């Protein structure tokens, strides 16, 4: 049931406020000012964390690893298909976290099984109750996004981001009151983005571009990768995501006046300043710049278009910026008449290695 939307993808993008509220429900303890994950009541872990995941879930894993490191936990993200427990240090102090919305992705299951054999504790972060990952892992954290029909992962990515933020507050430094409030505010801010977005106009402007580039740093780096993946898979157009600092190490050669660059910039600290430096580099090559920003910095001066998000810091900002990029990809694909819910050559759940 598409509830009046033309595609499941658009419906699921609009379901994100609800999905995120469900992800948070009962998991914030106001009295204690703490995150309380009942799913993980019997997980007591102090060692390093390794994430394994594929595709969109890998982007969530990169985000999760960054968040865990910020919370003081040693954490790394691996592509499940490249993960080999005999080539990374792993022992019974290691927690290996499979991020998989379906819980059935063959590469991720293989990596988790290998990690378990090597003595690691395993945790599935999944949307699917009683999936293989949930059944096989020592622990399971449900993201509670609700069913997702569109092949392109949208609300499951946002819910993974939020669930991994909760996990970081559980395994690492606990949250401040402000951080808890900020988490709780995210669903409402996603709604604001959905109500105010100019993504359709941006898509109309750039539907005929040669290629689309996405840049970001820190929490926004995985969002740049995810923005590009969404664009590729549903529009069949060339799109690439880069860590903003990497542009000048090669990809800048591809930048022309026909390659819009989507730059995610929040706040006005060091990270923002550096990304703005990269924005100036592409602007000097006449590339159109679309800034996804909270307006805290002067990036808008160098941008041809602005996709605004509320000012909520880098963590929440990355969730909100991603929603804008989902919508740009959706509208480009829509204008091109693509098979949005079932892109060619792709399956919702990839059960072969
Ligand atoms: O079910 P999983 O999260 O393990 O799936 C992994 C990838 O196949 C998946 O995230 C894929 O990249 C997305 N559907 C793309 O939108």
XYZ file of C-alpha atoms and ligand atoms in Angstrom:
369
model
C 0.000 0.000 0.000
C 1.594 3.221 -1.169
C -0.863 5.466 0.750
C -1.190 7.930 -2.133
C 2.528 8.158 -2.928
C 3.686 7.279 -6.440
C 6.421 5.041 -5.114
C 7.234 3.090 -1.989
C 10.537 4.929 -1.858
C 8.840 8.311 -1.456
C 6.428 6.861 1.086
C 9.303 5.387 3.058
C 11.262 8.648 2.940
C 8.193 10.319 4.456
C 7.858 7.611 7.076
C 11.224 8.523 8.570
C 9.944 10.697 11.435
C 7.766 7.799 12.573
C 10.514 5.221 12.055
C 12.950 7.289 14.109
C 10.439 7.799 16.907
C 9.908 4.039 17.011
C 13.656 3.516 17.149
C 13.891 5.774 20.202
C 10.750 4.626 22.001
C 11.459 3.430 25.545
C 15.190 3.691 25.009
C 15.840 7.011 26.720
C 15.628 7.042 30.479
C 14.758 10.588 31.471
C 15.177 10.093 35.187
C 18.702 8.778 34.855
C 19.536 10.893 31.835
C 20.800 7.756 30.129
C 20.252 5.533 27.122
C 18.616 2.283 28.139
C 18.741 -0.443 25.503
C 16.709 -3.316 26.841
C 17.738 -5.440 23.844
C 21.322 -5.277 25.108
C 20.692 -5.636 28.841
C 23.085 -8.584 29.036
C 25.830 -7.089 26.856
C 28.695 -5.886 28.972
C 31.475 -4.944 26.614
C 34.611 -2.895 27.027
C 36.885 -4.011 24.183
C 37.240 -2.875 20.592
C 34.371 -2.907 18.109
C 34.462 -3.958 14.459
C 31.536 -3.290 12.160
C 30.842 -5.462 9.119
C 28.228 -4.470 6.544
C 27.481 -3.935 2.848
C 26.163 -1.072 0.735
C 23.990 1.414 2.545
C 24.451 -0.485 5.786
C 28.213 -0.088 5.389
C 27.692 3.658 5.199
C 25.715 3.447 8.450
C 28.573 1.365 9.882
C 31.112 4.060 8.944
C 28.891 6.573 10.715
C 28.570 4.243 13.733
C 32.321 3.711 13.948
C 32.909 7.460 13.889
C 30.314 7.945 16.651
C 31.823 5.171 18.779
C 35.308 6.634 18.419
C 33.938 9.985 19.521
C 32.459 8.199 22.555
C 35.908 6.820 23.401
C 35.567 3.301 21.957
C 38.097 1.785 19.541
C 35.970 1.113 16.476
C 36.470 0.338 12.796
C 34.101 -0.405 9.931
C 34.789 -3.080 7.310
C 33.057 -4.022 4.097
C 31.721 -7.470 4.943
C 32.867 -8.871 1.591
C 36.451 -7.785 2.359
C 36.471 -8.862 5.985
C 38.702 -11.732 7.023
C 39.111 -12.491 10.711
C 42.614 -13.870 10.178
C 43.817 -10.539 8.815
C 42.440 -8.209 11.451
C 43.256 -8.488 15.135
C 40.306 -10.207 16.758
C 39.868 -12.103 20.021
C 37.301 -12.685 22.737
C 37.574 -9.025 23.744
C 36.303 -7.961 20.327
C 32.676 -7.169 19.582
C 31.810 -7.646 15.911
C 28.674 -5.794 14.884
C 26.839 -6.800 11.701
C 24.737 -3.932 10.408
C 22.129 -5.439 8.099
C 18.567 -4.266 7.698
C 17.412 -7.576 6.188
C 19.549 -9.749 8.436
C 20.009 -12.053 5.433
C 22.906 -10.534 3.474
C 25.285 -13.394 2.668
C 28.507 -11.368 2.886
C 27.565 -9.977 6.289
C 26.446 -13.352 7.656
C 29.712 -14.938 6.509
C 31.760 -12.232 8.218
C 29.761 -12.605 11.439
C 30.153 -16.394 11.402
C 33.873 -16.086 10.848
C 34.171 -13.587 13.684
C 32.232 -15.895 16.014
C 34.545 -18.781 15.127
C 37.526 -16.581 15.965
C 36.079 -16.000 19.426
C 34.460 -12.580 19.053
C 31.143 -11.648 20.617
C 28.652 -10.829 17.853
C 25.854 -8.295 17.656
C 23.282 -7.916 14.878
C 21.865 -4.439 14.262
C 18.876 -5.280 12.112
C 15.335 -4.397 11.132
C 14.126 -7.956 10.763
C 12.893 -9.953 13.705
C 14.109 -13.561 13.702
C 16.310 -12.986 10.646
C 19.404 -15.168 10.253
C 21.609 -12.433 11.710
C 19.294 -12.006 14.708
C 19.160 -15.748 15.306
C 22.862 -16.390 14.929
C 24.397 -13.472 16.801
C 24.958 -13.379 20.552
C 23.012 -10.107 20.777
C 20.524 -8.194 18.638
C 19.639 -4.528 18.514
C 16.497 -3.851 16.480
C 16.346 -0.617 14.534
C 12.506 -0.769 14.371
C 12.133 1.069 11.056
C 9.078 -0.938 9.993
C 8.833 -2.777 6.652
C 10.750 -1.279 3.739
C 9.576 -2.337 0.268
C 11.644 -0.073 -1.992
C 14.939 -1.668 -2.980
C 16.681 1.612 -2.173
C 17.264 1.723 1.564
C 15.971 4.995 3.018
C 14.237 4.830 6.378
C 16.336 1.841 7.383
C 19.502 3.926 6.916
C 18.187 6.748 9.104
C 17.100 4.218 11.730
C 20.509 2.535 11.600
C 22.138 5.916 12.195
C 19.982 6.547 15.230
C 20.314 3.013 16.610
C 24.100 3.223 16.281
C 24.114 6.574 18.059
C 22.233 4.865 20.905
C 24.717 1.991 20.846
C 27.627 4.418 21.147
C 26.103 6.010 24.237
C 25.746 2.505 25.688
C 29.228 1.163 24.901
C 31.107 4.443 25.302
C 30.689 7.705 27.160
C 27.083 8.225 28.223
C 25.141 11.184 26.858
C 24.776 14.622 28.365
C 21.248 15.967 28.875
C 21.768 18.117 25.790
C 22.807 15.116 23.716
C 19.731 13.195 24.821
C 17.505 16.127 23.928
C 19.217 16.390 20.569
C 18.526 12.716 19.826
C 14.914 13.103 20.807
C 14.514 16.117 18.538
C 15.743 14.379 15.379
C 12.403 12.851 14.264
C 10.668 16.243 14.407
C 13.518 17.893 12.536
C 13.298 15.267 9.787
C 9.647 16.233 9.473
C 10.665 19.878 9.111
C 13.060 18.937 6.303
C 10.331 16.953 4.540
C 7.958 19.909 4.785
C 10.386 22.570 3.597
C 12.697 20.818 1.130
C 13.618 22.302 -2.254
C 15.048 18.984 -3.439
C 12.616 18.738 -6.351
C 13.689 22.102 -7.766
C 17.348 21.104 -7.452
C 16.620 17.829 -9.250
C 14.873 19.716 -12.060
C 17.858 22.026 -12.440
C 20.420 19.236 -12.676
C 18.545 16.325 -14.220
C 20.761 16.517 -17.319
C 24.107 16.676 -15.547
C 27.041 14.523 -16.710
C 27.683 13.196 -13.218
C 26.929 14.020 -9.602
C 29.535 14.349 -6.874
C 28.951 14.370 -3.132
C 31.426 15.527 -0.506
C 31.515 15.615 3.271
C 33.804 15.140 6.254
C 33.429 13.311 9.564
C 29.800 12.230 10.000
C 29.056 13.694 6.585
C 31.540 11.485 4.746
C 29.298 8.373 4.954
C 26.388 10.620 3.974
C 28.292 11.694 0.841
C 28.835 8.017 -0.022
C 25.190 7.256 0.646
C 23.971 10.228 -1.399
C 25.981 8.945 -4.350
C 24.813 5.350 -3.935
C 21.153 6.418 -3.887
C 21.726 8.520 -7.000
C 23.436 5.673 -8.896
C 21.031 2.938 -8.030
C 17.768 4.666 -8.860
C 18.777 7.125 -11.625
C 21.443 4.949 -13.380
C 23.537 8.099 -13.621
C 27.181 8.403 -12.703
C 27.583 9.561 -9.124
C 30.489 9.448 -6.678
C 30.860 10.288 -3.037
C 34.169 11.467 -1.617
C 35.673 12.495 1.651
C 35.872 16.231 0.959
C 39.631 16.298 1.525
C 40.207 13.638 -1.141
C 38.869 15.730 -4.031
C 42.190 17.394 -4.684
C 43.966 14.029 -4.703
C 42.410 12.983 -8.004
C 38.661 13.348 -8.468
C 38.956 17.110 -9.006
C 40.064 16.278 -12.552
C 36.499 15.108 -13.256
C 34.892 18.325 -12.091
C 33.403 20.549 -14.820
C 30.518 22.975 -15.219
C 28.323 19.931 -15.930
C 29.058 18.074 -12.713
C 27.097 19.439 -9.769
C 28.850 18.953 -6.432
C 26.666 18.384 -3.386
C 28.508 19.504 -0.245
C 27.286 18.715 3.260
C 28.351 21.412 5.712
C 27.043 21.933 9.254
C 28.150 24.302 11.978
C 31.004 26.715 11.464
C 33.878 24.899 13.139
C 37.082 23.455 11.755
C 35.316 20.659 9.833
C 32.995 23.119 8.116
C 35.841 25.478 7.280
C 37.850 22.715 5.649
C 34.928 21.502 3.563
C 34.237 25.069 2.494
C 37.852 25.184 1.274
C 37.041 22.190 -0.935
C 33.841 23.852 -2.101
C 35.887 26.841 -3.250
C 38.122 24.487 -5.246
C 35.194 23.094 -7.224
C 33.571 26.489 -7.581
C 36.789 27.762 -9.176
C 36.345 25.019 -11.826
C 32.826 26.337 -12.535
C 31.062 23.322 -11.075
C 27.591 24.079 -9.755
C 27.565 23.734 -5.970
C 24.570 22.545 -3.976
C 25.162 23.137 -0.262
C 23.227 21.004 2.181
C 23.646 23.154 5.212
C 22.242 24.553 8.423
C 23.284 28.087 7.456
C 25.763 28.428 10.319
C 28.749 29.014 8.027
C 29.241 31.130 4.922
C 29.151 28.131 2.558
C 25.974 29.581 1.041
C 28.132 32.334 -0.490
C 29.769 29.784 -2.757
C 26.643 27.759 -3.481
C 24.343 27.919 -6.501
C 21.611 26.181 -4.526
C 21.011 25.597 -0.857
C 19.123 22.690 0.681
C 18.470 23.876 4.188
C 18.414 21.780 7.323
C 17.831 22.835 10.937
C 20.990 23.649 12.938
C 21.417 20.670 15.229
C 25.131 19.865 15.155
C 27.046 17.377 13.025
C 25.473 14.144 14.227
C 21.811 15.081 13.787
C 22.782 17.189 10.785
C 24.060 14.129 8.976
C 20.674 12.406 9.393
C 18.882 15.495 8.081
C 21.283 16.114 5.195
C 20.840 12.536 4.074
C 17.081 13.055 3.834
C 17.668 15.955 1.434
C 19.943 13.768 -0.696
C 17.422 10.915 -0.735
C 14.871 13.359 -2.128
C 17.208 14.764 -4.785
C 17.934 11.223 -6.020
C 14.237 10.378 -5.924
C 13.219 13.397 -7.991
C 15.999 12.975 -10.559
C 14.925 9.336 -10.999
C 11.286 10.401 -11.185
C 12.014 12.998 -13.896
C 13.923 10.345 -15.841
C 11.017 7.902 -15.516
C 13.098 5.210 -13.830
C 11.791 2.091 -12.136
C 12.347 3.629 -8.733
C 11.144 0.892 -6.416
C 12.818 -1.896 -8.375
C 15.949 -0.572 -10.055
C 17.407 -2.770 -12.782
C 19.838 -5.513 -11.711
C 19.265 -5.011 -7.985
C 17.544 -7.061 -5.289
C 16.333 -5.990 -1.881
C 18.182 -8.759 -0.151
C 21.468 -10.116 -1.526
C 21.755 -13.714 -0.413
C 24.812 -14.714 -2.471
C 28.436 -13.807 -1.748
O 20.003 -5.980 4.244
P 21.332 -5.288 4.308
O 21.289 -4.031 5.081
O 22.422 -6.204 4.791
O 21.684 -4.928 2.810
C 22.952 -4.496 2.428
C 22.904 -3.835 1.083
O 22.598 -4.757 0.070
C 21.868 -2.698 1.055
O 22.118 -1.790 2.075
C 21.876 -1.963 -0.288
O 23.109 -1.331 -0.489
C 20.733 -0.958 -0.296
N 19.462 -1.602 -0.502
C 20.931 0.109 -1.335
O 19.924 1.073 -1.251
